[in-house]
DNA sequence: TATTGTTATACTCTATAACTATA
DNA sequence: TATAGTTATAGAGTATAACAATA
């Protein structure tokens, strides 16, 4: 690499791999269940948090704006996979949870989903998979915890 | 996890990392240049192929349908960054290339883009970066070349 | 007949901002 | 005033299918 560009090349490769996996997964999710990846992700968050999450927490975890979480949730509610509950103590707040049917549906989708993922990743040596998992963990931590900012921070003022 | 789930966990982690990087990049790209990631990616493909690419090739590389490539290209043409040329020898075919202005604009964006990427990835140990780059290369090859299909193949017929 | 590319359509996701109701 | 959530709107991305021109 002539003038480094290491970080950029790493990012492009990361993006390429993600897209190579994500594109078929999205297609299969839609064809088999008529579901979109953002809605699947929302349900996955709720699966991991059985006590429910507020709209704000969902917004942060899914990294989309509040208005969009409302839209995603509306659709999931109308499908019957998700419910809104009044949160105790703060009447502004809403708690979103999976319904019993939503939990069943999610498990169904997750099982298929996992089979597809295994099929896609099956070509990679298991030892490499393990190592990759570990390295991505470090990357993730460094992204969530930008202790060292080499470039001008993007504190997102506004 | 009890029953392995290794591949799924690897995928979820990969996706999380990509999203943590992609979200701020998309915002910055829009705020600084009013550009979207798909259009940036299309320009990046053309930058790598100065002789131009056909709509079909773009469709494959960007992994979106032909109709969508037409739409992306239309917008880039109206902005003046990209041009359509008749392909010699096959009058159905169109060759898409960067204009001189488009090449300048892309270089400008790419420079900013790279600085953002370096800032985001700067928290990861350089040795880990190198190793991650290598492993992702293997993953990418295995995805492009599914020599061993452990699960029922998704040959994507039609 | 098959391929290349365009057009049309419908749906979804995204960002922004104004708004309500609480706090 | 600030926060939680909703609503409204506009702009894009996506998938599908029908279509024209060419091979």
Coordinates of C-alpha atoms (C1' of nucleotides) in Angstrom, one line a residue:
Chain A
X1 CA 0.0 0.0 0.0
X2 CA 1.7 3.1 -1.3
X3 CA 0.7 5.8 1.1
X4 CA -0.8 3.6 3.8
X5 CA -4.5 3.9 3.2
X6 CA -4.7 0.9 5.5
X7 CA -7.7 2.1 7.4
X8 CA -9.6 2.9 4.3
X9 CA -8.8 -0.5 2.7
X10 CA -9.8 -2.3 5.9
X11 CA -13.1 -0.4 5.9
X12 CA -13.8 -1.2 2.3
X13 CA -13.1 -4.8 2.8
X14 CA -15.3 -4.9 5.9
X15 CA -18.1 -3.3 4.0
X16 CA -17.7 -5.6 1.0
X17 CA -18.0 -8.7 3.3
X18 CA -21.0 -7.3 5.1
X19 CA -22.8 -6.6 1.8
X20 CA -22.0 -10.0 0.4
X21 CA -23.7 -11.5 3.4
X22 CA -26.4 -8.9 3.9
X23 CA -27.8 -8.9 0.4
X24 CA -28.8 -12.6 0.2
X25 CA -30.0 -12.5 3.8
X26 CA -32.3 -9.6 3.1
X27 CA -33.7 -11.3 0.0
X28 CA -34.3 -14.6 1.9
X29 CA -35.9 -12.8 4.8
X30 CA -38.3 -11.1 2.5
X31 CA -39.1 -14.1 0.4
X32 CA -39.6 -16.5 3.2
X33 CA -41.2 -14.2 5.8
X34 CA -42.0 -10.9 4.1
X35 CA -39.9 -9.2 6.7
X36 CA -37.3 -6.5 6.4
X37 CA -33.9 -6.4 8.0
X38 CA -34.6 -3.3 10.1
X39 CA -37.8 -4.9 11.5
X40 CA -36.0 -8.2 12.1
X41 CA -33.3 -6.2 14.0
X42 CA -35.9 -4.5 16.1
X43 CA -37.4 -7.8 17.0
X44 CA -33.9 -9.2 17.8
X45 CA -33.3 -6.3 20.2
X46 CA -36.6 -7.1 22.0
X47 CA -35.7 -10.7 22.1
X48 CA -32.6 -9.9 24.0
X49 CA -34.5 -7.6 26.3
X50 CA -37.6 -9.4 27.4
X51 CA -38.4 -6.6 29.9
X52 CA -38.9 -4.3 26.9
X53 CA -37.2 -1.2 25.6
X54 CA -38.3 2.4 25.3
X55 CA -38.6 4.0 21.9
X56 CA -35.5 6.1 22.8
X57 CA -33.5 3.0 23.7
X58 CA -34.5 1.3 20.4
X59 CA -33.6 4.4 18.5
X60 CA -30.1 4.4 20.0
X61 CA -29.6 0.7 19.5
X62 CA -30.8 0.6 16.0
X63 CA -29.1 3.9 15.2
X64 CA -32.1 5.4 13.5
X65 CA -34.2 8.5 14.4
X66 CA -37.1 8.4 16.7
X67 CA -39.7 9.0 14.0
X68 CA -38.4 6.0 12.2
X69 CA -38.6 3.8 15.2
X70 CA -42.3 4.8 15.5
X71 CA -42.9 3.7 11.9
X72 CA -41.1 0.4 12.3
X73 CA -42.9 -0.3 15.5
X74 CA -46.3 0.7 14.0
X75 CA -45.8 -2.0 11.4
X76 CA -44.7 -4.6 13.8
X77 CA -47.7 -3.8 16.0
X78 CA -50.1 -4.1 13.1
X79 CA -48.6 -7.5 12.3
X80 CA -49.1 -8.5 15.9
X81 CA -45.4 -9.2 16.7
X82 CA -44.9 -6.4 19.1
X83 CA -46.9 -4.4 21.7
X84 CA -46.7 -1.0 23.3
X85 CA -47.1 -0.7 27.1
X86 CA -47.3 2.4 29.3
X87 CA -44.1 2.6 31.3
X88 CA -44.6 2.9 35.1
X89 CA -43.5 6.2 36.7
X90 CA -43.2 8.3 33.5
X91 CA -46.3 8.8 31.5
X92 CA -44.4 10.0 28.5
X93 CA -42.6 6.8 28.2
X94 CA -43.6 3.7 26.2
X95 CA -42.2 0.3 26.6
X96 CA -42.1 -1.9 23.6
X97 CA -42.1 -5.7 24.0
X98 CA -42.5 -8.8 21.9
X99 CA -45.9 -10.5 22.0
X100 CA -46.1 -14.2 22.6
X101 CA -46.8 -14.6 18.8
X102 CA -43.9 -12.2 18.1
X103 CA -41.5 -14.3 20.1
X104 CA -42.6 -17.5 18.3
X105 CA -42.3 -15.8 14.9
X106 CA -38.9 -14.4 15.8
X107 CA -37.7 -17.8 16.8
X108 CA -38.9 -19.2 13.5
X109 CA -37.2 -16.5 11.6
X110 CA -34.0 -16.7 13.6
X111 CA -33.7 -20.4 13.0
X112 CA -33.9 -20.0 9.3
X113 CA -31.7 -17.0 9.5
X114 CA -29.1 -18.9 11.3
X115 CA -29.1 -21.7 8.8
X116 CA -28.5 -19.2 6.0
X117 CA -25.7 -17.5 7.9
X118 CA -24.1 -20.8 8.5
X119 CA -24.4 -21.7 4.9
X120 CA -22.8 -18.4 3.9
X121 CA -20.0 -18.5 6.4
X122 CA -19.4 -22.2 6.2
X123 CA -16.6 -21.7 3.6
X124 CA -14.4 -20.0 6.1
X125 CA -12.1 -22.1 8.2
X126 CA -13.4 -22.5 11.8
X127 CA -10.2 -21.4 13.3
X128 CA -10.4 -18.2 11.2
X129 CA -13.9 -17.7 12.2
X130 CA -12.9 -17.8 15.9
X131 CA -10.1 -15.4 15.3
X132 CA -12.2 -13.1 13.3
X133 CA -14.8 -13.0 16.0
X134 CA -12.2 -12.0 18.5
X135 CA -10.8 -9.2 16.4
X136 CA -14.2 -7.8 15.6
X137 CA -14.9 -7.7 19.3
X138 CA -11.8 -5.5 19.8
X139 CA -12.9 -3.3 16.9
X140 CA -16.4 -3.0 18.3
X141 CA -15.0 -2.0 21.7
X142 CA -12.7 0.6 20.1
X143 CA -15.6 2.0 18.2
X144 CA -17.9 2.3 21.1
X145 CA -15.2 3.7 23.3
X146 CA -13.2 6.1 21.2
X147 CA -10.6 6.7 23.9
X148 CA -8.0 7.9 21.5
X149 CA -9.2 10.3 18.9
X150 CA -6.4 10.9 16.4
X151 CA -8.4 13.0 14.1
X152 CA -10.7 16.0 14.8
X153 CA -13.6 14.5 16.8
X154 CA -17.0 14.4 15.2
X155 CA -18.8 15.2 18.4
X156 CA -21.9 15.9 16.3
X157 CA -22.7 19.3 17.8
X158 CA -25.9 20.9 16.3
Chain B
X1 CA -23.6 -20.4 23.6
X2 CA -24.9 -23.8 24.3
X3 CA -25.4 -25.1 20.8
X4 CA -22.6 -23.3 19.1
X5 CA -24.3 -20.4 17.2
X6 CA -20.8 -19.4 16.2
X7 CA -21.5 -18.4 12.7
X8 CA -24.5 -16.3 13.7
X9 CA -22.6 -14.5 16.5
X10 CA -19.8 -13.8 14.0
X11 CA -22.3 -12.3 11.6
X12 CA -24.0 -10.2 14.2
X13 CA -20.7 -8.8 15.3
X14 CA -19.6 -8.1 11.8
X15 CA -22.9 -6.3 11.1
X16 CA -22.6 -4.3 14.3
X17 CA -19.1 -3.1 13.5
X18 CA -20.1 -2.2 10.0
X19 CA -23.1 -0.2 11.2
X20 CA -21.1 1.6 13.8
X21 CA -18.8 2.8 11.0
X22 CA -21.4 3.2 8.3
X23 CA -23.9 5.4 10.1
X24 CA -21.5 8.3 10.9
X25 CA -19.9 8.0 7.4
X26 CA -23.3 8.3 5.7
X27 CA -24.2 11.3 7.8
X28 CA -20.9 13.0 7.1
X29 CA -21.0 12.2 3.4
X30 CA -24.5 13.8 3.2
X31 CA -23.7 16.8 5.3
X32 CA -20.4 17.7 3.6
X33 CA -21.2 16.7 0.0
X34 CA -24.9 16.0 -0.2
X35 CA -24.0 12.6 -1.5
X36 CA -25.4 9.2 -0.6
X37 CA -23.4 6.0 0.1
X38 CA -24.8 4.1 -2.9
X39 CA -23.9 6.9 -5.3
X40 CA -20.5 7.2 -3.7
X41 CA -20.0 3.5 -4.2
X42 CA -21.0 3.8 -7.8
X43 CA -18.4 6.5 -8.3
X44 CA -15.8 4.4 -6.5
X45 CA -16.4 1.6 -8.9
X46 CA -15.9 3.9 -11.8
X47 CA -12.8 5.3 -10.3
X48 CA -11.4 1.8 -10.2
X49 CA -12.4 1.2 -13.8
X50 CA -11.4 4.3 -15.8
X51 CA -12.4 2.5 -19.0
X52 CA -15.9 2.5 -17.8
X53 CA -18.5 -0.2 -16.8
X54 CA -21.7 -1.3 -18.4
X55 CA -25.0 -1.0 -16.5
X56 CA -25.0 -4.7 -16.0
X57 CA -21.5 -4.8 -14.6
X58 CA -22.4 -2.0 -12.2
X59 CA -25.5 -3.8 -11.2
X60 CA -23.5 -6.9 -10.3
X61 CA -20.8 -5.0 -8.5
X62 CA -23.2 -2.9 -6.5
X63 CA -25.5 -5.8 -5.9
X64 CA -28.6 -3.9 -6.9
X65 CA -31.1 -4.4 -9.7
X66 CA -30.7 -2.9 -13.1
X67 CA -33.5 -0.5 -12.7
X68 CA -31.9 0.9 -9.6
X69 CA -28.6 1.4 -11.4
X70 CA -30.5 3.4 -14.0
X71 CA -31.8 5.6 -11.2
X72 CA -28.5 6.1 -9.5
X73 CA -26.8 6.8 -12.8
X74 CA -29.5 9.3 -13.8
X75 CA -28.9 11.3 -10.7
X76 CA -25.1 11.3 -11.1
X77 CA -25.5 12.3 -14.8
X78 CA -27.7 15.2 -13.8
X79 CA -25.1 16.3 -11.3
X80 CA -22.4 16.1 -14.0
X81 CA -20.2 13.5 -12.2
X82 CA -20.9 10.7 -14.7
X83 CA -21.5 10.2 -18.4
X84 CA -23.1 7.5 -20.5
X85 CA -21.4 6.5 -23.7
X86 CA -22.5 4.2 -26.5
X87 CA -20.5 1.0 -26.3
X88 CA -18.7 0.0 -29.5
X89 CA -19.8 -3.2 -31.1
X90 CA -23.1 -3.7 -29.2
X91 CA -25.7 -1.0 -29.6
X92 CA -27.7 -2.3 -26.7
X93 CA -24.9 -1.6 -24.4
X94 CA -24.0 1.6 -22.5
X95 CA -20.7 2.4 -20.9
X96 CA -20.7 4.6 -17.8
X97 CA -17.7 6.6 -17.0
X98 CA -16.7 9.4 -14.6
X99 CA -16.4 12.8 -16.2
X100 CA -13.4 14.9 -15.4
X101 CA -15.4 16.9 -12.9
X102 CA -16.7 13.7 -11.5
X103 CA -13.2 12.4 -11.0
X104 CA -12.2 15.6 -9.2
X105 CA -15.3 15.5 -7.0
X106 CA -14.7 11.9 -6.2
X107 CA -11.1 12.6 -5.1
X108 CA -12.3 15.4 -2.9
X109 CA -14.9 13.1 -1.3
X110 CA -12.5 10.2 -1.0
X111 CA -9.9 12.3 0.8
X112 CA -12.5 13.5 3.4
X113 CA -13.9 10.0 3.6
X114 CA -10.6 8.5 4.3
X115 CA -9.9 10.9 7.1
X116 CA -13.2 10.0 8.7
X117 CA -12.4 6.3 8.4
X118 CA -9.0 6.8 9.9
X119 CA -10.5 8.6 12.8
X120 CA -13.1 5.9 13.3
X121 CA -10.6 3.0 13.1
X122 CA -7.8 4.8 14.8
X123 CA -8.7 3.2 18.1
X124 CA -7.8 -0.3 16.9
X125 CA -4.3 -1.5 17.4
X126 CA -2.4 -1.4 14.0
X127 CA -1.3 -5.0 14.4
X128 CA -5.0 -6.0 14.9
X129 CA -5.9 -3.9 11.9
X130 CA -3.5 -5.8 9.7
X131 CA -4.7 -9.2 11.0
X132 CA -8.3 -8.2 10.6
X133 CA -7.6 -7.1 7.0
X134 CA -6.1 -10.5 6.2
X135 CA -8.9 -12.5 7.8
X136 CA -11.6 -10.4 6.0
X137 CA -9.8 -11.2 2.8
X138 CA -10.2 -14.9 3.4
X139 CA -13.8 -14.4 4.3
X140 CA -14.4 -12.4 1.1
X141 CA -12.8 -15.1 -1.0
X142 CA -14.9 -17.8 0.6
X143 CA -18.0 -15.8 0.0
X144 CA -17.3 -15.1 -3.6
X145 CA -16.2 -18.7 -4.2
X146 CA -18.5 -21.0 -2.2
X147 CA -16.4 -24.0 -3.1
X148 CA -17.7 -25.9 -0.1
X149 CA -21.4 -25.7 0.5
X150 CA -22.2 -27.3 3.8
X151 CA -25.9 -26.3 3.8
X152 CA -28.4 -26.6 1.0
X153 CA -27.2 -24.3 -1.7
X154 CA -29.0 -21.1 -2.5
X155 CA -28.0 -21.1 -6.1
X156 CA -30.4 -18.3 -6.7
X157 CA -32.0 -19.7 -9.8
X158 CA -33.9 -17.6 -12.3
Chain C
dT1 C1' -35.2 -16.3 -27.9
dA2 C1' -31.9 -14.1 -24.9
dT3 C1' -29.7 -10.0 -23.4
dT4 C1' -29.2 -4.9 -22.3
dG5 C1' -31.1 -1.3 -20.5
dT6 C1' -35.2 1.7 -19.4
dT7 C1' -39.6 2.8 -17.4
dA8 C1' -43.4 2.4 -14.1
dT9 C1' -44.9 1.1 -9.7
dA10 C1' -45.3 0.3 -4.9
dC11 C1' -43.1 -0.2 -0.7
dT12 C1' -39.7 0.8 2.7
dC13 C1' -36.1 3.3 4.9
dT14 C1' -34.1 7.7 6.2
dA15 C1' -33.7 12.6 7.8
dT16 C1' -35.7 16.7 9.3
dA17 C1' -38.8 19.4 11.7
dA18 C1' -43.1 20.6 13.8
dC19 C1' -46.1 19.0 17.3
dT20 C1' -48.3 17.0 21.8
dA21 C1' -47.8 15.5 26.4
dT22 C1' -45.5 15.1 30.0
dA23 C1' -41.5 16.1 33.3
Chain D
dT1 C1' -37.2 24.3 29.5
dA2 C1' -36.1 19.7 28.5
dT3 C1' -37.5 15.1 27.3
dA4 C1' -40.4 11.1 25.1
dG5 C1' -42.8 10.0 21.5
dT6 C1' -45.7 11.0 17.3
dT7 C1' -46.9 13.0 13.0
dA8 C1' -45.9 14.9 8.4
dT9 C1' -43.1 15.4 4.6
dA10 C1' -39.7 14.8 1.2
dG11 C1' -36.0 12.3 -0.7
dA12 C1' -33.8 7.9 -1.7
dG13 C1' -33.1 3.0 -2.1
dT14 C1' -35.2 -1.5 -3.4
dA15 C1' -37.7 -5.2 -5.8
dT16 C1' -40.7 -6.5 -9.4
dA17 C1' -42.5 -6.6 -13.7
dA18 C1' -43.5 -4.9 -18.3
dC19 C1' -41.3 -2.9 -22.2
dA20 C1' -38.1 -1.5 -26.4
dA21 C1' -34.1 -2.2 -28.9
dT22 C1' -30.6 -5.1 -30.2
dA23 C1' -28.2 -9.5 -30.6

